C-alpha positions as a printed Julia matrix, in Angstrom:
299×3 Matrix{Float64}:
 -57.28    3.12  -36.55
 -59.65    5.88  -35.08
 -58.52    9.34  -34.35
 -58.33    8.66  -30.48
 -56.1     5.76  -30.83
 -53.72    7.84  -33.34
 -53.41   10.55  -30.83
 -52.76    8.3   -27.81
 -50.06    6.41  -29.81
 -48.44    9.85  -30.99
 -48.21   10.87  -27.25
 -46.65    7.41  -26.21
 -44.07    7.85  -28.93
 -43.38   11.52  -27.98
 -42.86   10.48  -24.47
 -40.62    7.4   -25.05
 -38.53    9.68  -27.34
 -38.11   12.17  -24.59
 -37.18    9.56  -22.24
 -34.36    8.19  -24.72
 -33.05   11.8   -25.27
 -32.64   12.39  -21.63
 -30.88    9.0   -20.99
 -28.38    9.85  -23.87
 -27.78   13.35  -22.61
 -27.36   11.94  -18.96
 -24.89    9.25  -20.3
 -23.01   11.95  -22.38
 -22.59   14.21  -19.24
 -21.78   11.3   -16.79
 -17.98   11.64  -15.76
 -16.06    8.05  -15.58
 -13.17    6.97  -13.51
  -9.82    8.09  -15.39
  -7.45    4.88  -15.41
  -3.79    5.53  -16.62
  -2.08    2.15  -16.55
   1.51    0.98  -17.01
   3.06    4.59  -16.81
   6.86    4.1   -16.73
   8.9     6.3   -14.31
  12.45    4.66  -14.96
  14.02    2.28  -17.47
  13.54   -0.96  -15.63
  10.48   -2.83  -16.58
   9.39   -3.01  -12.98
   9.39    0.8   -12.74
   5.79    1.57  -13.74
   2.7     2.67  -11.89
  -1.11    2.49  -12.43
  -3.15    5.62  -11.39
  -6.7     5.78  -11.01
  -8.43    9.2   -10.72
 -12.14    9.12   -9.45
 -15.02   10.28  -11.49
 -16.05   13.63  -11.09
 -12.55   14.22   -9.72
 -11.71   17.59   -7.71
  -8.86   19.74   -8.78
  -7.07   18.62   -5.64
  -7.13   15.32   -4.23
  -5.17   12.94   -1.8
  -3.46    9.97   -2.97
  -3.25    6.34   -1.7
  -0.15    4.33   -2.96
  -0.42    0.62   -2.79
   2.77   -1.62   -2.59
   2.83   -5.07   -3.59
   4.56   -7.84   -1.53
   6.45  -10.87   -2.73
   9.46  -11.14   -0.44
  10.93   -8.1    -2.29
  11.89  -10.42   -5.26
   8.49  -11.13   -6.89
   5.08   -9.97   -7.28
   3.43   -7.32   -9.63
   1.63   -4.1    -9.32
  -1.42   -5.57  -11.19
  -2.14   -7.6    -8.1
  -3.63   -4.69   -6.22
  -5.24   -2.87   -9.07
  -8.76   -4.11   -8.02
  -7.95   -3.0    -4.55
  -6.9     0.47   -5.8
  -9.99    0.96   -7.8
 -12.2    -0.13   -4.88
 -10.57    2.54   -2.7
 -10.67    5.24   -5.57
 -14.39    4.55   -5.92
 -15.33    4.11   -2.4
 -13.32    7.01   -0.68
 -12.96    9.38   -3.76
  -9.36    9.49   -3.55
  -6.56    9.16   -6.28
  -4.99    5.84   -5.95
  -1.8     4.1    -7.48
  -0.3     0.74   -7.53
   3.58    0.86   -8.09
   6.11   -1.5    -9.27
   9.69   -1.41   -8.09
  13.12   -3.04   -8.78
  13.43   -6.29   -7.34
  15.86   -6.86   -4.52
  19.14   -8.57   -5.86
  22.74   -9.08   -5.52
  23.12   -5.64   -7.39
  19.81   -3.83   -6.01
  19.88   -3.24   -2.19
  16.98   -1.99   -0.23
  17.78    1.57   -0.58
  17.22    1.42   -4.28
  13.73    0.21   -3.74
  13.08    3.15   -1.49
  14.39    5.25   -4.28
  12.0     3.73   -6.54
   8.97    4.65   -4.27
  10.15    8.1    -4.05
  10.42    8.32   -7.92
   7.18    6.63   -8.46
   5.29    9.11   -6.12
   6.87   12.03   -8.0
   5.74   10.78  -11.24
   2.45    9.94  -10.0
   1.92   13.59   -8.89
   3.18   14.88  -12.32
   0.88   12.68  -14.18
  -2.06   13.34  -11.97
  -1.33   17.25  -12.68
  -1.27   16.5   -16.47
  -4.93   15.24  -15.91
  -6.08   18.27  -13.91
  -5.37   16.88  -10.4
  -3.07   18.22   -7.83
  -2.1    15.71   -5.3
  -2.21   17.05   -1.85
  -0.96   14.25    0.46
  -0.24   10.6     0.17
  -0.72    7.53    2.38
   0.8     4.18    1.93
  -0.87    0.58    1.86
   1.08   -2.51    1.83
   1.1    -6.29    2.69
   4.19   -8.4     3.79
   7.31   -7.23    2.12
   5.24   -4.2     0.41
   4.08   -3.12    3.92
   7.76   -3.14    5.03
   8.63   -0.74    2.23
   5.83    1.51    2.91
   6.84    1.81    6.68
  10.34    2.09    5.7
   9.7     5.01    3.31
   7.15    6.7     5.6
   9.35    6.51    8.58
  12.71    7.43    6.84
  12.05    9.39    3.91
   8.99   11.43    4.65
  10.98   14.61    4.52
  11.9    13.8     0.82
   8.53   13.04   -0.35
   7.02   15.16   -3.1
   3.96   15.65   -1.04
   3.42   15.24    2.8
   3.06   11.62    4.06
  -0.23   11.45    6.05
  -0.34    7.84    7.31
   0.68    4.33    6.65
  -0.87    0.92    6.72
   0.97   -2.28    6.83
  -0.08   -5.82    7.4
   2.04   -9.02    8.07
   5.05   -6.77    7.37
   8.68   -7.23    8.63
   9.72   -4.43   11.11
  12.73   -5.62   12.73
  15.38   -7.56   10.42
  17.48   -8.03   13.75
  14.94  -10.44   15.3
  16.2   -13.87   15.71
  12.81  -15.4    15.45
  13.22  -15.22   11.56
  15.32  -18.33   12.15
  12.76  -20.25   14.36
  12.35  -23.99   13.12
   8.86  -23.19   12.0
   9.74  -20.29    9.77
   8.64  -21.41    6.31
  10.83  -19.15    4.56
  13.98  -21.06    5.58
  17.3   -20.07    6.79
  19.16  -19.96    3.36
  16.4   -17.71    1.98
  16.79  -15.32    4.81
  20.37  -15.17    4.51
  20.03  -14.5     0.95
  17.44  -11.63    1.3
  19.02  -10.06    4.18
  22.52  -10.13    2.28
  21.23   -8.3    -0.81
  19.04   -5.81    1.35
  21.96   -4.4     3.17
  24.42   -5.16    0.27
  26.71   -7.2     2.39
  27.33  -11.13    2.73
  25.11  -11.96    5.78
  24.79  -15.26    7.37
  23.17  -16.5    10.49
  26.5   -17.21   12.19
  27.71  -13.56   11.56
  24.4   -11.79   11.97
  25.43   -9.87   15.15
  28.27   -8.12   12.94
  25.54   -6.53   10.7
  23.17   -5.24   13.37
  23.68   -1.64   12.46
  23.13   -2.47    8.59
  19.85   -4.24    9.45
  18.65   -1.55   11.72
  18.79    0.83    8.8
  16.31   -1.61    7.04
  14.18   -1.92    9.94
  11.15    0.22   10.34
  11.39   -0.41   14.21
  14.58    1.55   14.74
  13.36    4.52   12.55
  10.51    5.64   15.01
  10.57    8.86   16.76
   7.84   11.38   18.02
   7.43   12.68   14.6
   6.71    9.31   12.85
   3.44    9.43   11.04
   0.3     7.65   12.18
   0.35    4.05   11.64
  -2.17    1.14   11.24
  -0.67   -2.28   11.92
  -2.25   -5.52   11.08
  -0.45   -9.1    11.94
  -1.28  -12.67   12.8
  -0.46  -14.04   16.29
   0.8   -16.94   14.53
   2.4   -15.87   11.2
   4.73  -18.58    9.82
   6.63  -16.16    7.59
   7.14  -12.78    9.49
   7.46  -13.14   13.14
   4.58  -11.96   15.21
   7.19  -10.54   17.51
   8.05   -7.97   14.77
   4.62   -6.41   15.14
   4.68   -6.56   18.96
   7.99   -4.53   19.02
   6.73   -1.89   16.7
   3.58   -1.53   18.63
   5.43   -1.06   21.81
   7.86    1.32   20.14
   5.12    3.52   18.65
   3.62    3.61   22.13
   6.86    4.63   23.72
   7.2     7.59   21.33
   3.5     8.82   21.6
   2.84    8.0    17.99
  -0.83    7.65   17.0
  -1.49    4.17   15.78
  -3.54    1.13   16.07
  -2.71   -2.61   16.06
  -5.07   -5.29   14.89
  -4.03   -8.74   16.05
  -5.47  -11.61   13.81
  -5.97  -14.86   16.04
  -7.08  -17.43   13.42
  -5.39  -16.28   10.23
  -1.94  -16.94    8.95
   0.28  -14.55    6.72
  -2.71  -13.84    4.46
  -4.99  -12.41    7.29
  -8.1   -14.06    5.66
  -9.67  -16.15    8.45
 -10.72  -13.35   10.89
 -13.75  -11.54    9.39
 -14.26   -9.5    12.5
 -10.52   -8.26   12.36
 -10.98   -7.46    8.73
 -13.98   -5.35    9.38
 -12.43   -3.7    12.13
  -9.2    -2.92    9.94
 -11.63   -1.63    7.24
 -13.37    0.61    9.54
 -10.16    2.05   10.98
  -8.63    2.47    7.36
 -11.72    4.65    6.54
 -11.21    6.65    9.71
  -7.56    7.19    8.91
  -8.49    8.34    5.4
 -11.12   10.84    6.77
  -8.83   12.18    9.58
  -5.31   12.4     7.87
  -6.03   12.6     4.15
  -9.03   14.81    4.02
  -8.3    17.32    7.23
């Protein structure tokens, strides 16, 4: 090999070594998302949460809490972990997906709300241990998860460890006094509704005696908790939901309008309970959700 080729080879090796070193330094200095999973906040196995903190996290961040559905009796926080990670990375916010005790003969709706409050408190403390102060919280949920999100935001915002900024609920029960739950085409069925509502209010409830429990059902119905101080609300519902009556969403929309509460109501015309057949509506909901984050979580 002549002297010219040796010099050229040396220069190439030097440059390649420099590029490699720069790459390694860049990787070493690059921050990654912090994932804190299965953090217990109570003794029940369902009382746990997953918390995700964005890369390059600030010292103060807002929080989005995702609440899973499942008729208040099934489901798992892991269902929404991918969505929580998506929100964390897309919007640069802290996100958490929470578990809660299932509704049962020994666990009324009020205890599920206690779990939401306890989980938010524990999430804030865990974030602080990782260098992040939570400034505000928003709730996001589908079906019974959306119901719990609305119920907590409407009835317990004053008790929240941090201010509640807004709530987003899709296909969610809002009025448990609505007789449309007992419509012939409701796929949940009369006996299941009677059982769930009995557990929710902690008393024996039947279709025949339903009027005797109106006041108890109202305490579990976001519709009857709305006033002029209710937090901004983003609603999504199918016009032919076969599980949660569309009339629930219509009634809540009217009540929010009557009380002058900032809100948006997106009606899905082709989808059923899962809201998965109206791409235009989904895009609009995503756009509004981003606007709510910008307006209510970061301002």
